mmCIF file of C-alpha atoms and ligand atoms in Angstrom:
data_model
loop_
_atom_site.group_PDB
_atom_site.id
_atom_site.type_symbol
_atom_site.label_atom_id
_atom_site.label_comp_id
_atom_site.label_asym_id
_atom_site.label_seq_id
_atom_site.Cartn_x
_atom_site.Cartn_y
_atom_site.Cartn_z
ATOM 1 C CA MET A 1 -19.022 81.609 -59.155
ATOM 2 C CA MET A 2 -16.932 83.476 -56.561
ATOM 3 C CA SER A 3 -13.749 81.828 -55.303
ATOM 4 C CA LYS A 4 -15.033 80.567 -51.928
ATOM 5 C CA ASP A 5 -18.055 78.890 -53.524
ATOM 6 C CA TYR A 6 -15.861 77.575 -56.314
ATOM 7 C CA LEU A 7 -13.416 75.951 -53.871
ATOM 8 C CA ASP A 8 -16.360 74.619 -51.889
ATOM 9 C CA SER A 9 -17.863 73.005 -54.987
ATOM 10 C CA LEU A 10 -14.527 71.288 -55.690
ATOM 11 C CA PHE A 11 -13.614 70.044 -52.230
ATOM 12 C CA SER A 12 -16.632 70.071 -49.919
ATOM 13 C CA LEU A 13 -17.499 66.700 -48.367
ATOM 14 C CA ARG A 14 -20.775 67.903 -46.851
ATOM 15 C CA GLY A 15 -23.339 65.100 -46.608
ATOM 16 C CA GLN A 16 -20.674 62.406 -47.040
ATOM 17 C CA VAL A 17 -19.545 59.697 -44.618
ATOM 18 C CA ALA A 18 -15.801 59.027 -44.340
ATOM 19 C CA VAL A 19 -14.459 55.973 -42.494
ATOM 20 C CA VAL A 20 -10.831 56.291 -41.424
ATOM 21 C CA ILE A 21 -9.426 52.936 -40.305
ATOM 22 C CA GLY A 22 -6.467 53.817 -38.085
ATOM 23 C CA GLY A 23 -8.029 57.219 -37.358
ATOM 24 C CA THR A 24 -6.686 56.662 -33.836
ATOM 25 C CA GLY A 25 -3.109 57.173 -35.077
ATOM 26 C CA VAL A 26 -1.076 60.303 -35.749
ATOM 27 C CA LEU A 27 -1.579 60.546 -39.521
ATOM 28 C CA GLY A 28 -5.063 59.009 -39.449
ATOM 29 C CA GLY A 29 -6.103 61.543 -36.798
ATOM 30 C CA ALA A 30 -4.988 64.441 -39.001
ATOM 31 C CA LEU A 31 -6.959 62.997 -41.919
ATOM 32 C CA CYS A 32 -10.062 62.579 -39.710
ATOM 33 C CA GLU A 33 -9.799 66.231 -38.734
ATOM 34 C CA GLY A 34 -9.304 67.327 -42.349
ATOM 35 C CA PHE A 35 -12.319 65.361 -43.612
ATOM 36 C CA ALA A 36 -14.471 66.710 -40.781
ATOM 37 C CA ARG A 37 -13.370 70.293 -41.534
ATOM 38 C CA ALA A 38 -14.377 69.667 -45.154
ATOM 39 C CA GLY A 39 -17.884 68.739 -43.923
ATOM 40 C CA ALA A 40 -17.924 64.927 -43.783
ATOM 41 C CA PHE A 41 -19.268 62.845 -40.919
ATOM 42 C CA VAL A 42 -16.132 60.953 -39.870
ATOM 43 C CA VAL A 43 -16.095 57.442 -38.449
ATOM 44 C CA VAL A 44 -12.850 57.265 -36.485
ATOM 45 C CA ALA A 45 -12.055 53.539 -36.489
ATOM 46 C CA GLY A 46 -9.313 51.795 -34.542
ATOM 47 C CA ARG A 47 -8.442 49.680 -31.537
ATOM 48 C CA SER A 48 -8.038 52.340 -28.872
ATOM 49 C CA VAL A 49 -11.339 53.708 -27.546
ATOM 50 C CA GLU A 50 -9.415 56.350 -25.616
ATOM 51 C CA ARG A 51 -7.609 57.700 -28.700
ATOM 52 C CA GLY A 52 -10.716 57.383 -30.829
ATOM 53 C CA ASP A 53 -12.789 59.363 -28.348
ATOM 54 C CA ALA A 54 -10.045 62.013 -28.130
ATOM 55 C CA CYS A 55 -10.098 62.398 -31.923
ATOM 56 C CA VAL A 56 -13.910 62.691 -31.902
ATOM 57 C CA GLU A 57 -13.723 65.347 -29.160
ATOM 58 C CA THR A 58 -11.170 67.372 -31.155
ATOM 59 C CA ILE A 59 -13.499 67.288 -34.154
ATOM 60 C CA GLN A 60 -16.522 68.274 -32.090
ATOM 61 C CA MET A 61 -14.596 71.255 -30.707
ATOM 62 C CA PHE A 62 -14.771 72.914 -34.128
ATOM 63 C CA GLU A 63 -18.366 71.698 -34.606
ATOM 64 C CA GLY A 64 -17.389 68.891 -36.926
ATOM 65 C CA THR A 65 -19.269 65.597 -36.735
ATOM 66 C CA ALA A 66 -17.676 62.262 -35.890
ATOM 67 C CA GLY A 67 -18.068 59.030 -33.935
ATOM 68 C CA PHE A 68 -15.730 56.233 -32.880
ATOM 69 C CA LEU A 69 -16.116 52.592 -33.927
ATOM 70 C CA SER A 70 -13.833 49.800 -32.885
ATOM 71 C CA VAL A 71 -11.954 47.643 -35.407
ATOM 72 C CA ASP A 72 -9.056 45.203 -35.403
ATOM 73 C CA VAL A 73 -7.673 45.074 -38.932
ATOM 74 C CA THR A 74 -6.093 41.665 -38.427
ATOM 75 C CA SER A 75 -9.606 40.192 -38.610
ATOM 76 C CA ARG A 76 -11.730 40.215 -41.766
ATOM 77 C CA GLU A 77 -14.840 39.752 -39.578
ATOM 78 C CA SER A 78 -13.957 42.869 -37.602
ATOM 79 C CA ILE A 79 -13.643 44.969 -40.785
ATOM 80 C CA GLN A 80 -16.913 43.502 -42.079
ATOM 81 C CA LYS A 81 -18.580 44.428 -38.773
ATOM 82 C CA LEU A 82 -17.207 47.982 -38.990
ATOM 83 C CA HIS A 83 -18.725 48.233 -42.468
ATOM 84 C CA ASP A 84 -22.083 46.779 -41.408
ATOM 85 C CA VAL A 85 -22.414 48.970 -38.314
ATOM 86 C CA THR A 86 -21.488 52.087 -40.306
ATOM 87 C CA ILE A 87 -24.077 51.288 -42.970
ATOM 88 C CA SER A 88 -26.769 50.588 -40.392
ATOM 89 C CA LYS A 89 -25.999 53.862 -38.557
ATOM 90 C CA HIS A 90 -25.318 56.163 -41.496
ATOM 91 C CA GLY A 91 -26.812 54.423 -44.533
ATOM 92 C CA GLN A 92 -23.717 54.837 -46.742
ATOM 93 C CA VAL A 93 -19.929 55.086 -46.867
ATOM 94 C CA ASP A 94 -18.559 57.572 -49.394
ATOM 95 C CA ILE A 95 -14.890 57.520 -48.397
ATOM 96 C CA LEU A 96 -12.727 54.799 -46.876
ATOM 97 C CA VAL A 97 -9.158 55.414 -45.740
ATOM 98 C CA ASN A 98 -7.017 52.363 -44.970
ATOM 99 C CA CYS A 99 -4.589 54.019 -42.553
ATOM 100 C CA ALA A 100 -3.838 51.401 -39.875
ATOM 101 C CA GLY A 101 -0.241 50.278 -39.994
ATOM 102 C CA VAL A 102 2.584 48.683 -38.045
ATOM 103 C CA ASN A 103 6.332 48.502 -38.533
ATOM 104 C CA SER A 104 9.253 46.360 -37.494
ATOM 105 C CA ALA A 105 12.969 46.955 -37.954
ATOM 106 C CA ALA A 106 15.820 44.449 -38.001
ATOM 107 C CA PRO A 107 18.701 43.452 -40.254
ATOM 108 C CA TYR A 108 17.376 41.176 -43.010
ATOM 109 C CA LYS A 109 18.993 38.003 -41.655
ATOM 110 C CA ASP A 110 17.334 38.626 -38.255
ATOM 111 C CA THR A 111 13.870 39.413 -39.616
ATOM 112 C CA ARG A 112 11.586 36.972 -37.805
ATOM 113 C CA ASP A 113 8.685 35.210 -39.478
ATOM 114 C CA GLU A 114 6.231 36.432 -36.849
ATOM 115 C CA ASP A 115 7.240 40.075 -37.467
ATOM 116 C CA TRP A 116 7.095 39.592 -41.247
ATOM 117 C CA GLN A 117 3.566 38.196 -40.967
ATOM 118 C CA ARG A 118 2.364 40.792 -38.459
ATOM 119 C CA VAL A 119 3.478 43.642 -40.739
ATOM 120 C CA LEU A 120 2.126 42.072 -43.949
ATOM 121 C CA GLU A 121 -1.228 41.334 -42.297
ATOM 122 C CA ALA A 122 -1.795 44.786 -40.814
ATOM 123 C CA ASN A 123 -0.448 46.794 -43.765
ATOM 124 C CA LEU A 124 -1.369 44.725 -46.818
ATOM 125 C CA THR A 125 -3.989 42.068 -46.062
ATOM 126 C CA ALA A 126 -6.059 44.545 -44.056
ATOM 127 C CA THR A 127 -5.905 47.040 -46.936
ATOM 128 C CA HIS A 128 -7.116 44.311 -49.292
ATOM 129 C CA TRP A 129 -9.998 43.431 -46.928
ATOM 130 C CA GLY A 130 -10.949 47.103 -46.591
ATOM 131 C CA CYS A 131 -10.949 47.556 -50.387
ATOM 132 C CA GLN A 132 -12.931 44.378 -50.986
ATOM 133 C CA ILE A 133 -15.570 44.875 -48.281
ATOM 134 C CA PHE A 134 -16.138 48.636 -48.598
ATOM 135 C CA GLY A 135 -15.443 48.825 -52.353
ATOM 136 C CA SER A 136 -18.036 46.162 -53.154
ATOM 137 C CA SER A 137 -20.640 48.018 -51.149
ATOM 138 C CA MET A 138 -19.684 51.414 -52.664
ATOM 139 C CA SER A 139 -20.100 49.816 -56.109
ATOM 140 C CA SER A 140 -23.813 49.456 -55.456
ATOM 141 C CA GLN A 141 -24.275 53.088 -54.383
ATOM 142 C CA ALA A 142 -25.588 55.578 -56.949
ATOM 143 C CA GLU A 143 -22.746 58.004 -56.106
ATOM 144 C CA GLY A 144 -20.062 55.291 -55.973
ATOM 145 C CA GLY A 145 -17.250 56.051 -53.557
ATOM 146 C CA SER A 146 -13.580 56.683 -53.014
ATOM 147 C CA ILE A 147 -10.904 54.607 -51.292
ATOM 148 C CA LEU A 148 -7.599 56.007 -50.123
ATOM 149 C CA ASN A 149 -4.875 53.513 -49.232
ATOM 150 C CA ILE A 150 -1.811 54.656 -47.338
ATOM 151 C CA GLY A 151 1.472 53.744 -48.985
ATOM 152 C CA SER A 152 4.837 55.259 -48.139
ATOM 153 C CA VAL A 153 7.999 56.499 -49.828
ATOM 154 C CA THR A 154 9.048 52.880 -49.519
ATOM 155 C CA SER A 155 6.282 51.942 -51.948
ATOM 156 C CA HIS A 156 8.708 53.427 -54.487
ATOM 157 C CA LEU A 157 12.173 52.833 -52.976
ATOM 158 C CA PRO A 158 13.276 50.062 -50.608
ATOM 159 C CA LEU A 159 14.265 51.345 -47.168
ATOM 160 C CA SER A 160 16.938 49.536 -45.177
ATOM 161 C CA ARG A 161 16.074 47.608 -41.967
ATOM 162 C CA VAL A 162 12.296 47.604 -42.606
ATOM 163 C CA PHE A 163 12.043 44.743 -45.094
ATOM 164 C CA ALA A 164 8.510 43.569 -44.367
ATOM 165 C CA TYR A 165 7.261 47.159 -44.142
ATOM 166 C CA SER A 166 8.873 48.063 -47.492
ATOM 167 C CA ALA A 167 7.442 44.981 -49.186
ATOM 168 C CA SER A 168 3.982 45.627 -47.727
ATOM 169 C CA LYS A 169 3.904 49.252 -48.859
ATOM 170 C CA ALA A 170 5.160 48.442 -52.372
ATOM 171 C CA ALA A 171 2.356 45.894 -52.579
ATOM 172 C CA VAL A 172 -0.205 48.441 -51.345
ATOM 173 C CA VAL A 173 0.524 50.603 -54.401
ATOM 174 C CA ASN A 174 0.304 47.614 -56.752
ATOM 175 C CA LEU A 175 -2.975 46.529 -55.125
ATOM 176 C CA THR A 176 -4.321 50.081 -55.382
ATOM 177 C CA GLN A 177 -3.730 50.157 -59.139
ATOM 178 C CA ASN A 178 -5.280 46.731 -59.655
ATOM 179 C CA VAL A 179 -8.350 47.400 -57.502
ATOM 180 C CA ALA A 180 -8.773 50.809 -59.159
ATOM 181 C CA ARG A 181 -9.107 49.050 -62.508
ATOM 182 C CA GLU A 182 -11.560 46.537 -61.042
ATOM 183 C CA PHE A 183 -13.893 49.158 -59.580
ATOM 184 C CA ALA A 184 -13.493 51.911 -62.213
ATOM 185 C CA SER A 185 -16.652 51.041 -64.122
ATOM 186 C CA HIS A 186 -18.633 50.947 -60.850
ATOM 187 C CA GLY A 187 -17.952 54.540 -59.833
ATOM 188 C CA VAL A 188 -15.402 53.672 -57.152
ATOM 189 C CA ARG A 189 -12.013 55.381 -57.324
ATOM 190 C CA VAL A 190 -9.021 53.920 -55.500
ATOM 191 C CA ASN A 191 -5.807 55.876 -54.887
ATOM 192 C CA ALA A 192 -2.741 55.768 -52.677
ATOM 193 C CA LEU A 193 -1.344 58.565 -50.549
ATOM 194 C CA CYS A 194 2.352 57.984 -49.871
ATOM 195 C CA PRO A 195 3.755 60.018 -46.990
ATOM 196 C CA GLY A 196 7.447 60.715 -46.487
ATOM 197 C CA PHE A 197 8.691 60.876 -42.896
ATOM 198 C CA PHE A 198 6.331 62.035 -40.145
ATOM 199 C CA PRO A 199 7.211 61.187 -36.523
ATOM 200 C CA ALA A 200 4.447 58.886 -35.196
ATOM 201 C CA GLU A 201 3.933 55.904 -32.876
ATOM 202 C CA GLN A 202 4.808 53.103 -35.301
ATOM 203 C CA ASN A 203 8.180 54.614 -36.338
ATOM 204 C CA ARG A 204 9.267 56.155 -33.011
ATOM 205 C CA LYS A 205 11.789 53.372 -32.256
ATOM 206 C CA ILE A 206 13.081 53.256 -35.830
ATOM 207 C CA LEU A 207 13.950 56.942 -36.135
ATOM 208 C CA ASP A 208 17.281 56.917 -34.264
ATOM 209 C CA SER A 209 19.687 59.818 -34.766
ATOM 210 C CA ASP A 210 21.737 58.119 -37.540
ATOM 211 C CA ARG A 211 18.617 57.327 -39.516
ATOM 212 C CA VAL A 212 17.206 60.818 -39.028
ATOM 213 C CA GLY A 213 20.523 62.222 -40.313
ATOM 214 C CA SER A 214 20.372 60.199 -43.540
ATOM 215 C CA ILE A 215 16.664 60.976 -44.033
ATOM 216 C CA MET A 216 17.374 64.705 -43.772
ATOM 217 C CA GLU A 217 20.285 64.423 -46.223
ATOM 218 C CA GLN A 218 17.973 62.813 -48.763
ATOM 219 C CA THR A 219 15.017 65.113 -48.210
ATOM 220 C CA PRO A 220 15.408 68.308 -50.257
ATOM 221 C CA MET A 221 13.132 70.159 -47.830
ATOM 222 C CA ALA A 222 15.355 68.842 -44.975
ATOM 223 C CA ARG A 223 12.619 68.407 -42.386
ATOM 224 C CA PHE A 224 9.919 65.983 -41.249
ATOM 225 C CA GLY A 225 6.404 66.422 -42.499
ATOM 226 C CA GLU A 226 3.603 67.644 -40.278
ATOM 227 C CA PRO A 227 0.493 65.420 -40.314
ATOM 228 C CA LYS A 228 -1.776 68.276 -41.431
ATOM 229 C CA GLU A 229 0.359 68.567 -44.604
ATOM 230 C CA LEU A 230 -1.277 65.353 -45.860
ATOM 231 C CA VAL A 231 -4.783 66.771 -45.799
ATOM 232 C CA GLY A 232 -4.731 68.721 -49.086
ATOM 233 C CA ALA A 233 -3.631 65.697 -51.109
ATOM 234 C CA ALA A 234 -6.149 63.475 -49.300
ATOM 235 C CA LEU A 235 -8.985 65.869 -50.124
ATOM 236 C CA LEU A 236 -7.924 66.065 -53.770
ATOM 237 C CA LEU A 237 -7.816 62.276 -54.116
ATOM 238 C CA THR A 238 -11.085 61.602 -52.297
ATOM 239 C CA SER A 239 -13.265 64.493 -53.530
ATOM 240 C CA ARG A 240 -15.755 63.240 -56.104
ATOM 241 C CA VAL A 241 -15.483 66.616 -57.885
ATOM 242 C CA ALA A 242 -11.825 67.682 -57.639
ATOM 243 C CA GLY A 243 -10.623 64.078 -57.967
ATOM 244 C CA SER A 244 -13.306 62.815 -60.352
ATOM 245 C CA PHE A 245 -10.821 61.524 -63.007
ATOM 246 C CA ILE A 246 -8.103 60.372 -60.612
ATOM 247 C CA THR A 247 -7.877 56.657 -59.939
ATOM 248 C CA GLY A 248 -5.006 54.205 -59.502
ATOM 249 C CA ALA A 249 -2.727 57.144 -58.658
ATOM 250 C CA SER A 250 -0.026 57.340 -55.988
ATOM 251 C CA VAL A 251 0.655 60.797 -54.617
ATOM 252 C CA TYR A 252 3.883 61.304 -52.672
ATOM 253 C CA VAL A 253 3.860 63.937 -49.932
ATOM 254 C CA ASP A 254 7.481 63.677 -48.901
ATOM 255 C CA GLY A 255 9.370 66.981 -49.124
ATOM 256 C CA GLY A 256 11.031 65.706 -52.325
ATOM 257 C CA PHE A 257 12.475 62.452 -50.877
ATOM 258 C CA THR A 258 11.435 60.149 -53.731
ATOM 259 C CA GLY A 259 12.726 62.590 -56.336
ATOM 260 C CA MET A 260 16.313 62.425 -55.044
ATOM 261 C CA ARG A 261 19.093 60.423 -56.706
ATOM 262 C CA PHE A 262 22.760 60.627 -55.793
HETATM 263 N N1 LIG B 1 4.553 58.338 -39.980
HETATM 264 C C1 LIG B 1 5.185 58.176 -41.131
HETATM 265 O O1 LIG B 1 6.287 58.712 -41.353
HETATM 266 C C2 LIG B 1 4.564 57.347 -42.212
HETATM 267 C C3 LIG B 1 5.144 57.374 -43.480
HETATM 268 C C4 LIG B 1 4.584 56.626 -44.490
HETATM 269 C C5 LIG B 1 3.465 55.878 -44.242
HETATM 270 N N2 LIG B 1 2.924 55.857 -43.005
HETATM 271 C C6 LIG B 1 1.715 55.046 -42.800
HETATM 272 O O2 LIG B 1 0.684 55.847 -42.287
HETATM 273 C C7 LIG B 1 -0.233 55.009 -41.586
HETATM 274 C C8 LIG B 1 -0.499 55.619 -40.224
HETATM 275 O O3 LIG B 1 0.643 55.478 -39.415
HETATM 276 P P1 LIG B 1 1.176 56.589 -38.399
HETATM 277 O O4 LIG B 1 2.519 56.975 -38.842
HETATM 278 O O5 LIG B 1 0.136 57.618 -38.148
HETATM 279 O O6 LIG B 1 1.423 55.684 -37.115
HETATM 280 P P2 LIG B 1 0.560 55.488 -35.783
HETATM 281 O O7 LIG B 1 1.240 54.384 -35.079
HETATM 282 O O8 LIG B 1 0.392 56.780 -35.090
HETATM 283 O O9 LIG B 1 -0.856 55.011 -36.342
HETATM 284 C C9 LIG B 1 -1.108 53.706 -36.764
HETATM 285 C C10 LIG B 1 -2.502 53.346 -36.296
HETATM 286 O O10 LIG B 1 -2.814 52.021 -36.763
HETATM 287 C C11 LIG B 1 -3.475 51.371 -35.715
HETATM 288 N N3 LIG B 1 -3.406 49.926 -35.829
HETATM 289 C C12 LIG B 1 -2.295 49.150 -35.848
HETATM 290 N N4 LIG B 1 -2.653 47.856 -35.870
HETATM 291 C C13 LIG B 1 -4.007 47.832 -35.862
HETATM 292 C C14 LIG B 1 -4.980 46.797 -35.837
HETATM 293 N N5 LIG B 1 -4.620 45.512 -35.816
HETATM 294 N N6 LIG B 1 -6.285 47.126 -35.844
HETATM 295 C C15 LIG B 1 -6.670 48.426 -35.844
HETATM 296 N N7 LIG B 1 -5.796 49.450 -35.830
HETATM 297 C C16 LIG B 1 -4.488 49.150 -35.837
HETATM 298 C C17 LIG B 1 -2.734 51.843 -34.454
HETATM 299 O O11 LIG B 1 -3.481 51.573 -33.302
HETATM 300 C C18 LIG B 1 -2.619 53.328 -34.773
HETATM 301 O O12 LIG B 1 -3.786 54.022 -34.364
HETATM 302 C C19 LIG B 1 0.408 53.625 -41.553
HETATM 303 O O13 LIG B 1 -0.100 52.846 -42.602
HETATM 304 C C20 LIG B 1 1.871 53.925 -41.809
HETATM 305 O O14 LIG B 1 2.551 52.831 -42.350
HETATM 306 C C21 LIG B 1 3.432 56.567 -41.976
#
């Protein structure tokens, strides 16, 4: 097999349906585009119709296929509805990405209960609901499926000032491993992609100049990531050929941040 066909056989998502919850965001949008370029039909799911439609238009500009569906991840019923509508429209879901997320920064003693709960619900409980609802349905498909949860470098190391966020992302990795074991015999793989620092909406207020300075000092590559730099790892983890024996894994795409120790 020549190299182009060989790469295609490893990574092509042609004929597959990928749902990206939080596809309306900066990193989710890049993943939507990457999955569409690899041949999948992409369901861009999120709260903002405007951003969702913009993502769909970008994909259609390169003749990719995509559609927007609305979801609020703080509601189990809303995630169930997203699943049901996708199945009724497309007949299957091969890939789910749990990429919605929120953040909140404060000194620990000032961390408010309502912020703690908001962050835990959107980052952790919603990921659990996505895994449970979509994973159960993938389990009954002949081809199984693949779930990609979005962790963070703080899944591995606590980050100051973002206590709820750090706890939620550490738990996302733990949940990923546990759910991977649960679904392994049903043909459903579950992995975590853990980005380093990528300027986006949810962290705009947190990345002040002092914090950026310390991030750069601890990042061997000394720069932020670009959203499209997540796509290769996402394709590896979700491809049923290239990633066929990968489950319960956490892949860090962070310019070396988690490898650093002073
Ligand atoms: N940007 C980074 O540096 C970075 C690093 C590590 C992990 N992450 C994670 O990547 C994911 C994507 O974040 P991003 O950085 O692209 O930020 P973003 O703010 O651009 O995207 C987050 C998306 O989640 C959506 N969302 C939030 N609450 C929701 C809800 N209740 N229902 C539906 N959608 C909701 C937002 O509308 C937005 O589209 C998050 O899980 C985030 O924690 C980001």
